Coordinates of C-alpha atoms in Angstrom, one line a residue:
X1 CA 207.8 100.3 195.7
X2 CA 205.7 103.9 195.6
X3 CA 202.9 102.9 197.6
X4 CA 199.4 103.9 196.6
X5 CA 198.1 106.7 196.0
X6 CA 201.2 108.1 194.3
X7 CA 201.4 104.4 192.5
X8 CA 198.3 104.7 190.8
X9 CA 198.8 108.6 189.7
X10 CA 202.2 107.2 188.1
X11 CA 200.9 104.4 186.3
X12 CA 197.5 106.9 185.0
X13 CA 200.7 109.5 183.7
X14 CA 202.9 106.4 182.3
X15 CA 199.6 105.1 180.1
X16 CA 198.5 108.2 179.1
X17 CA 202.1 109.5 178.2
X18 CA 202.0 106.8 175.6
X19 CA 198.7 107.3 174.5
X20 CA 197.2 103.8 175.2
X21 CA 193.8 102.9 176.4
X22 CA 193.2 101.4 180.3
X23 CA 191.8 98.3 177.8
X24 CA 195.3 98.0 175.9
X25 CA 197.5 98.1 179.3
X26 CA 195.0 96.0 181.1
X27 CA 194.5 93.1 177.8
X28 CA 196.2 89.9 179.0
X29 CA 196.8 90.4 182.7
X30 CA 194.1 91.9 184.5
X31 CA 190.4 93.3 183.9
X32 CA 189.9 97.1 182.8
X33 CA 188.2 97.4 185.8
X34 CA 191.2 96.2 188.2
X35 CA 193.7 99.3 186.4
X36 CA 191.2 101.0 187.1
X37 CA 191.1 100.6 191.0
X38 CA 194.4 100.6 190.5
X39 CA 195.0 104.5 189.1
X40 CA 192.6 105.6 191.4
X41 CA 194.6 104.0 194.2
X42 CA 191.1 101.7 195.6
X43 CA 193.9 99.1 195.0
X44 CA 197.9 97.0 195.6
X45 CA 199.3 95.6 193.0
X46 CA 200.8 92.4 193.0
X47 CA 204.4 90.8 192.0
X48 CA 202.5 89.4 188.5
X49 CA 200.9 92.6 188.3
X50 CA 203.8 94.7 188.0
X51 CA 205.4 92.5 185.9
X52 CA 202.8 92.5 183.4
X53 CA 202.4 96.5 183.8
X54 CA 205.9 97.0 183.1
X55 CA 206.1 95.3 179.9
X56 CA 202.9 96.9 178.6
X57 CA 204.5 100.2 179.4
X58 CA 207.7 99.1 178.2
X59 CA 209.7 100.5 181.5
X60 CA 211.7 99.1 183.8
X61 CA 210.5 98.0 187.5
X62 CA 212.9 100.3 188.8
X63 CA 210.4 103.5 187.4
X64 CA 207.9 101.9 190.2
X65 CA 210.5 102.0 192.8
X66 CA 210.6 106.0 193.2
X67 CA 212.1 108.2 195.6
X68 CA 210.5 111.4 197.3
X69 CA 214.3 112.6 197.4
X70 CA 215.0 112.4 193.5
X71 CA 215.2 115.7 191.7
X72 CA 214.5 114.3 189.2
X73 CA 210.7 112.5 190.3
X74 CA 209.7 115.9 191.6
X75 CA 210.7 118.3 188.3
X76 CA 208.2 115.4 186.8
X77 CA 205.7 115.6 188.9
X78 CA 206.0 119.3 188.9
X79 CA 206.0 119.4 185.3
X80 CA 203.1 116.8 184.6
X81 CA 200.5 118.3 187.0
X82 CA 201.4 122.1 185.8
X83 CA 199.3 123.9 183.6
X84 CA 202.2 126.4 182.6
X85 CA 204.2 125.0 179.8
X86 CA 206.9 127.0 180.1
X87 CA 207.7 126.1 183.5
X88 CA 207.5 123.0 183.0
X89 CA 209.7 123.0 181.0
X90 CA 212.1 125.4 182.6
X91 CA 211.9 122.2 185.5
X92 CA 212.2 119.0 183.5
X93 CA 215.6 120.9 181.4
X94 CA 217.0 121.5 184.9
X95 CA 216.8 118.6 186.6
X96 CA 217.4 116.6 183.4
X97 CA 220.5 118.8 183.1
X98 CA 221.3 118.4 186.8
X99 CA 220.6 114.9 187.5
X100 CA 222.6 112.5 185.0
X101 CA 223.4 110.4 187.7
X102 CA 220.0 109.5 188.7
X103 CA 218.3 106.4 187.5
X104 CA 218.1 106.2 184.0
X105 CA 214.5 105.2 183.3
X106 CA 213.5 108.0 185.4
X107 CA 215.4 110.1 183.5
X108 CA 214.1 108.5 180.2
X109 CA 210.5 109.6 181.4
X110 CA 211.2 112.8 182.2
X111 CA 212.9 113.4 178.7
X112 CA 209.7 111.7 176.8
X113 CA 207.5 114.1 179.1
X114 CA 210.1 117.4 178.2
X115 CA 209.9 116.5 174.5
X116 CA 206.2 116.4 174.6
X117 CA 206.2 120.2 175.9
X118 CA 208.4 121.2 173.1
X119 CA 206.3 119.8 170.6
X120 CA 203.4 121.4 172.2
X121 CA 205.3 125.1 171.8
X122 CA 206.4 123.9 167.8
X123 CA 210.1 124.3 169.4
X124 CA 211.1 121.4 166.7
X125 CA 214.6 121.6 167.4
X126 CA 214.2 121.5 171.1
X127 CA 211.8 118.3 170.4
X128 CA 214.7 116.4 168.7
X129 CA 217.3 117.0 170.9
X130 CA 215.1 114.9 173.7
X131 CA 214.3 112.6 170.6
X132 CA 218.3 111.7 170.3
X133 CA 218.9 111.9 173.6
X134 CA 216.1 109.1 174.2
X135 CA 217.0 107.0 171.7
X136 CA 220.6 106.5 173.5
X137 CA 219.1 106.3 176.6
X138 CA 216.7 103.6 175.2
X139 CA 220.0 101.9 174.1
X140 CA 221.8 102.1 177.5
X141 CA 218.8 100.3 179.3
X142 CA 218.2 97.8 176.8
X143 CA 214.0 98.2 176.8
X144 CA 212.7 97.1 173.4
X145 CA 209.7 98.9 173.4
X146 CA 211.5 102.2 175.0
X147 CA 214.3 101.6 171.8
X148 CA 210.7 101.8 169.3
X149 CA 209.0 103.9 170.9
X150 CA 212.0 106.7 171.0
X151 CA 213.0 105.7 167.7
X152 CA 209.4 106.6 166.0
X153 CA 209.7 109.5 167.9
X154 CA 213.3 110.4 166.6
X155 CA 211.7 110.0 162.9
X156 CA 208.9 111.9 163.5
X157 CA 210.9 114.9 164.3
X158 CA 213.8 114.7 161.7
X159 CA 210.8 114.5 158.9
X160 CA 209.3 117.6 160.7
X161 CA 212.7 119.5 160.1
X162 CA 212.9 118.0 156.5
X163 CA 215.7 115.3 157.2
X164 CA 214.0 112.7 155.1
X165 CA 217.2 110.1 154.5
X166 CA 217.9 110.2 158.2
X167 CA 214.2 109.4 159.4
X168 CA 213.5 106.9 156.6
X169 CA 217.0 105.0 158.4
X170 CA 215.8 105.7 162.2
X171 CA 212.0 104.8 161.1
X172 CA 213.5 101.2 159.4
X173 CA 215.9 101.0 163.2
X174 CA 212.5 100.8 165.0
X175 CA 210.8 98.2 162.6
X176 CA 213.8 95.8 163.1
X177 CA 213.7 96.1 166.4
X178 CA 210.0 95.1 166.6
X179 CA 211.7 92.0 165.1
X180 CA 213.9 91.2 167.8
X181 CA 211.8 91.8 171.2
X182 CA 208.2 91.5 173.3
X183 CA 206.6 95.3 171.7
X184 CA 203.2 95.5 172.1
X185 CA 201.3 95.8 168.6
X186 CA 200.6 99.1 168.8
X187 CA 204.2 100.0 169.0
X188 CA 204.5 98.3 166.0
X189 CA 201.9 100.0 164.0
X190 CA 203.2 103.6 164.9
X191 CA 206.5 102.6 164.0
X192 CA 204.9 101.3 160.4
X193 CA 203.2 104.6 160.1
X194 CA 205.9 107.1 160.3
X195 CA 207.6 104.6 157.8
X196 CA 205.1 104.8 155.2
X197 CA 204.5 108.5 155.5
X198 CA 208.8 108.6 154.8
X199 CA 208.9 106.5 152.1
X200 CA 206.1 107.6 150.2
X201 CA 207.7 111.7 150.6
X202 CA 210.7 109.8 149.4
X203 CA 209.3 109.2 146.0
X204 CA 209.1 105.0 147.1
X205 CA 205.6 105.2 146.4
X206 CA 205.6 101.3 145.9
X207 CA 207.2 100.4 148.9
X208 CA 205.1 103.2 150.5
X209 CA 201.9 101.3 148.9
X210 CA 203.0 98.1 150.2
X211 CA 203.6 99.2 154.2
X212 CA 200.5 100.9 153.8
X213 CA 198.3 97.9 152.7
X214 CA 200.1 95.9 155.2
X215 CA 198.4 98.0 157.8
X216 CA 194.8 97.5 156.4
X217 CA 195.0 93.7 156.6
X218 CA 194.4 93.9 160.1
X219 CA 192.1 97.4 160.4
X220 CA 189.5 95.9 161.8
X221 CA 191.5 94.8 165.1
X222 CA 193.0 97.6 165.5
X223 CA 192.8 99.8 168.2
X224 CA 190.3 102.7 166.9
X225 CA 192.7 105.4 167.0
X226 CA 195.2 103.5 164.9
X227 CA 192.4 102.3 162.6
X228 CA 191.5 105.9 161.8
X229 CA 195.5 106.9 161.6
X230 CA 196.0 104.0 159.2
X231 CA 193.2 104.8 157.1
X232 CA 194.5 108.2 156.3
X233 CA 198.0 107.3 155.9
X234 CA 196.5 104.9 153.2
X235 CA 194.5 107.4 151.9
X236 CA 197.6 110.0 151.8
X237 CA 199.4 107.2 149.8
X238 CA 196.8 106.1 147.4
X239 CA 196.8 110.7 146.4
X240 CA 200.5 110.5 145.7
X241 CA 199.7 107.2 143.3
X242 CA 196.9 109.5 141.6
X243 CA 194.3 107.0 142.8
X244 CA 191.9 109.9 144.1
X245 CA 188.6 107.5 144.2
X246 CA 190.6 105.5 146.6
X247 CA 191.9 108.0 148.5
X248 CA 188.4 109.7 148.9
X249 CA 186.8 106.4 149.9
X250 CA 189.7 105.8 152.5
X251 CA 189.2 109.4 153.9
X252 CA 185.6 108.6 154.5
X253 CA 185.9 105.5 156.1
X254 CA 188.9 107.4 158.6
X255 CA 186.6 110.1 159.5
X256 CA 183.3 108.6 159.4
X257 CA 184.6 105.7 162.4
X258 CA 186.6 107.5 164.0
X259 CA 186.3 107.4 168.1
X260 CA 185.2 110.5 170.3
X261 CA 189.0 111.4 170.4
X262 CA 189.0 114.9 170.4
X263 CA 192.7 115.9 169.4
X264 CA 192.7 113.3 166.4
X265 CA 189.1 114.6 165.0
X266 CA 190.9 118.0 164.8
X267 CA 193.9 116.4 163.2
X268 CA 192.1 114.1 160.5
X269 CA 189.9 116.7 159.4
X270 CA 192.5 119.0 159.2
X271 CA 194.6 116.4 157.1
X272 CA 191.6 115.5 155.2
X273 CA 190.8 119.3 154.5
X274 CA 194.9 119.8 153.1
X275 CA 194.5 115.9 151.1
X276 CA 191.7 117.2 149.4
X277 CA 193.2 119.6 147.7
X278 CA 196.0 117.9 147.0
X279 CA 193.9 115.7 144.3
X280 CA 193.6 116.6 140.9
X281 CA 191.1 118.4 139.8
X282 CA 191.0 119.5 143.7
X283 CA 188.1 119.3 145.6
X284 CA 187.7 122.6 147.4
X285 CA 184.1 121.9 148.4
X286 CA 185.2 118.5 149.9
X287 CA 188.3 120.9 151.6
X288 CA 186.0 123.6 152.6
X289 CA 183.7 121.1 154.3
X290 CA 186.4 119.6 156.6
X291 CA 188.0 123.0 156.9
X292 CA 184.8 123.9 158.3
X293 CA 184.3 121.1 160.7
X294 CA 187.9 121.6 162.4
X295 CA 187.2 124.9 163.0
X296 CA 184.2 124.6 164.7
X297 CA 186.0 122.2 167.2
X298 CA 189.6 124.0 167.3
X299 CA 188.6 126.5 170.1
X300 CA 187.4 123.7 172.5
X301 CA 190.4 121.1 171.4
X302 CA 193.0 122.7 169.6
X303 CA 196.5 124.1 170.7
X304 CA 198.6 126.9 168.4
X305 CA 199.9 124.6 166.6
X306 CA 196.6 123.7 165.1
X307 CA 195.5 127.1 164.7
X308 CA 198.8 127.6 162.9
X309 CA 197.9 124.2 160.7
X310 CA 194.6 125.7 160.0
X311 CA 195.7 129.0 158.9
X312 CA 198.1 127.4 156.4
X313 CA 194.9 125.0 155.4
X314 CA 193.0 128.5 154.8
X315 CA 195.4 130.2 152.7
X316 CA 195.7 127.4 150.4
X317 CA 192.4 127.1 149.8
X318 CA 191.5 130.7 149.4
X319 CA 193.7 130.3 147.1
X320 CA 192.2 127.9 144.9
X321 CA 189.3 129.9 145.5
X322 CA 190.8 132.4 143.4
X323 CA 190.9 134.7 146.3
X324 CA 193.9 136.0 145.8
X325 CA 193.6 138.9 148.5
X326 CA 192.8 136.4 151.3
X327 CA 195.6 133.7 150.5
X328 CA 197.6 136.7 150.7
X329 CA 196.6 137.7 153.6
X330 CA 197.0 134.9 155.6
X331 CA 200.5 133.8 153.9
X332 CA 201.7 137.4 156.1
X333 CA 199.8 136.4 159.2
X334 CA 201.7 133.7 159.0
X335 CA 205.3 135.0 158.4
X336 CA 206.2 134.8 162.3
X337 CA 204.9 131.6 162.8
X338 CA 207.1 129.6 159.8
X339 CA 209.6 128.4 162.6
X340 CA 207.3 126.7 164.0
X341 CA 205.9 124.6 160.9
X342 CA 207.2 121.6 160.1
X343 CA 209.8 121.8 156.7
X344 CA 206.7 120.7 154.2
X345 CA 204.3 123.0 155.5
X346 CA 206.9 125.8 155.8
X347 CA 207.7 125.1 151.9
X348 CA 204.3 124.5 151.0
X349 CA 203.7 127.6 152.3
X350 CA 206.2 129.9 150.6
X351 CA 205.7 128.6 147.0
X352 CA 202.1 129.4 147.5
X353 CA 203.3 132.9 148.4
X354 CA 205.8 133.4 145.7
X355 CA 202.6 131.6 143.4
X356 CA 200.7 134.7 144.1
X357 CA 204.1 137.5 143.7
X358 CA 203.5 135.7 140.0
X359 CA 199.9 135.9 139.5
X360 CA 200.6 139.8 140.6
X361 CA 202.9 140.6 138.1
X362 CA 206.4 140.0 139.4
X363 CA 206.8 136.7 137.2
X364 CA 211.0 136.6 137.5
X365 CA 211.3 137.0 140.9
X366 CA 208.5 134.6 141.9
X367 CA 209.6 131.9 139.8
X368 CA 213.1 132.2 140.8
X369 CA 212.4 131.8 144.6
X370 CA 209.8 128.8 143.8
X371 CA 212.6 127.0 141.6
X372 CA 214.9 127.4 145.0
X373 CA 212.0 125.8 146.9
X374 CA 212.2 123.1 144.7
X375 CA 215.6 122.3 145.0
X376 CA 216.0 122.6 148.7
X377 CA 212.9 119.8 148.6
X378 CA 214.9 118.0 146.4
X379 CA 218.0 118.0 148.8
X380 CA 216.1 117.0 151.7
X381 CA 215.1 113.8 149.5
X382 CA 212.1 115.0 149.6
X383 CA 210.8 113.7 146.4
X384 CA 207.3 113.9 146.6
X385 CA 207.4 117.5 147.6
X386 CA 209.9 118.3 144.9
X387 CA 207.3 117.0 142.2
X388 CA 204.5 118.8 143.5
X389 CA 206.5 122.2 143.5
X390 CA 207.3 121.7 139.9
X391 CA 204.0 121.1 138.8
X392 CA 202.7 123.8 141.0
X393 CA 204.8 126.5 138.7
X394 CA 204.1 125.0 136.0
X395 CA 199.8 125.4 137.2
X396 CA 200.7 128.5 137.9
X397 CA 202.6 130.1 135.1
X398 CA 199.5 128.9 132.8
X399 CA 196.9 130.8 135.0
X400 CA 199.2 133.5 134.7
X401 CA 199.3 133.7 130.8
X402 CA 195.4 133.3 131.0
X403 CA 195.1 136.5 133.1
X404 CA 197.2 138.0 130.9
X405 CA 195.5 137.0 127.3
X406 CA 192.3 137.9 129.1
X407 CA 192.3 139.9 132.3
X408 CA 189.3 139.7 133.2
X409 CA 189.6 135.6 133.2
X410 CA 189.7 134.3 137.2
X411 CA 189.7 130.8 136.6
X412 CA 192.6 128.9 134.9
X413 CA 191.4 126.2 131.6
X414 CA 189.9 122.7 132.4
X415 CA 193.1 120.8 132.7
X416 CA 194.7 122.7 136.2
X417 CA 190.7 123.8 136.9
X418 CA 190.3 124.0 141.0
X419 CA 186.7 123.8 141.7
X420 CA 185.1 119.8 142.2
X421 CA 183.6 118.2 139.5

């Protein structure tokens, strides 16, 4: 077994890989305050200890069993205690690519860890090629919790590249198996949310509804991250049913408990800020206020990708603003950067461009790219998106007739009106 201090490093990277708490791996076996001795290396663990570690980590013994001569072990260790993304990754490909012969939960790690960097760049492609490759490595070693955890993983990604029918079927894959084997709760839950966020872009808005209350049963036992997570997917549901008092009350209740996580504030209130405006009429000072609040805390906790999340934010609400010059604006700041978004936001994002080519004048050409948009959504079974799209032209080509009739009018009638009432 890697003896201590290495141990303890490994098991601090292995909990926090997965996002859990020292409470969460420690609940059942051992006191928080044992782990803890134990990452800092103060203490040995036992036979029983191990035992219960690895199935709260859902890995193998083996990964405790390292050797200082595996390529492998050292392009992770190299990779996870870099501060250079790039090479890190440039490691973890190599040796990944060099060393299929090693063990295979090592190599299962180092892929989790190498598809965590891409997702940090927004390579999305990159991000589910380790994804797939997971999932059959998950397969080969026969690790429930590895089979959920790469499978809500897979999900994630083929929704972020618009493959909704796929996702949906990988996202149902890692329910079952929650079924069938010893996966810690939380496993369970994230496997639930990706599922409800899929079946609700699907256009199952029932189904969607069902999952979703499912999750609030038990809110106040879960973990507080996963609380505030399944608060807003509830919320995100309840604004695709049109039930936008609901919605607003879940939002609250999401953002108002949630922890002092730093990444997730910035994530919720940049969802909130987008859900916002979403609702009909829109909220923009509700959006505005949010907006606000993940900016001030972007520069201290954010990454590009958030930047790039709050740009798009920003250029839909200057928008709705009636700020026509600023949406505009940002929408060619952000022309580079499309690869990088995931398929929704990359749509959302054009239509709102081609909204604007109408509002300017160029009324065929506009609604002829946004009527493409629509379809594509549409192919990606992508419901949801699809509808929203339609209505959007539809908003938008009855602003545009009001300018028209009266050009100095800068606000569209009551009935597609985007200030908060």
């Amino acid at each position: 077994m890697v003896e201590q201090p290495e141990f303890g490093q490994l098991l601090k990277t292995l909990r926090q890989e997965r996002g859990l708490s020292q409470a969460e791996v420690a609940e059942g076996g051992m006191s928080t305050a044992y782990l803890s001795r134990l990452e800092s290396g103060a203490r040995r663990p036992t036979a029983k200890v191990l035992d219960h570690l690895t199935r709260r980590l859902g890995v193998p013994a083996s990964v405790f069993q390292g050797t200082h001569t595996s390529l492998l072990g050292q392009a992770l260790a190299s990779a996870s205690s870099s501060d250079d993304t790039d090479d890190a990754i440039r490691l973890l490909g190599e040796a990944v690519q060099a060393g299929s012969g090693e063990d295979l939960s090592l190599r299962w790690l180092s892929l989790w860890k190498l598809a965590q960097l891409h997702a940090k760049q927004g390579k999305r492609h990159d991000e589910l090629g380790a994804a797939r490759e997971l999932t059959e490595l998950s397969d080969r070693l026969e690790v429930s919790t590895l089979q959920v955890r790469s499978r809500t993983l897979l999900a994630r990604c083929l929704r972020a590249v618009g493959d909704i029918d796929e996702a949906r079927a990988v996202a149902r894959a890692a329910l079952r198996t929650t079924d069938h084997g010893a996966v810690p709760v939380a496993d369970t839950i994230r496997a639930q949310l990706v599922l409800v966020s899929l079946e609700a872009e699907s256009g199952l808005i029932t189904e969607a509804r069902r999952l979703a209350d499912q999750l609030l049963e038990p809110i106040d036992v879960l973990p507080p991250v996963l609380r505030a997570e399944a608060l807003w997917s509830a919320a995100n549901v309840r604004i695709r049913q049109g039930d936008y008092p609901g919605a607003a009350e879940l939002l609250q209740r999401a953002l108002t408990e949630l922890p002092s996580h730093d990444e997730l504030m910035l994530r919720l209130r940049l969802a909130a800020s987008s859900l916002y405006l979403q609702m009909i009429p829109r909220r923009v000072a509700e959006a505005q206020r949010w907006l606000a609040e993940a900016e001030r805390v972007l520069y201290l906790f954010g990454g590009p990708l958030h930047r790039q999340e709050l740009l798009v934010i920003k250029a839909h609400l200057a928008f709705h603003q009636r700020d026509l010059e600023q949406a505009k604006a940002l929408c060619e700041q952000l022309t580079d950067a499309l690869p990088q978004l995931t398929f929704r936001d990359r749509i959302r994002l054009e239509v709102l461009a081609h909204q604007i080519r109408i509002l300017e004048g160029d009324r065929e050409a506009g609604v002829r790219r946004i009527e493409e948009l629509a379809q594509e959504a549409q192919s990606a079974s992508n419901v949801h998106l699809a509808s929203e799209i339609w209505r959007t032209l539809a908003e938008t080509l009855a602003w545009a007739s009001d300018r028209q009739a009266a050009p100095s009018l800068r606000k569209p009638s009551n009935l597609h009106e985007g200030v908060t009432r």
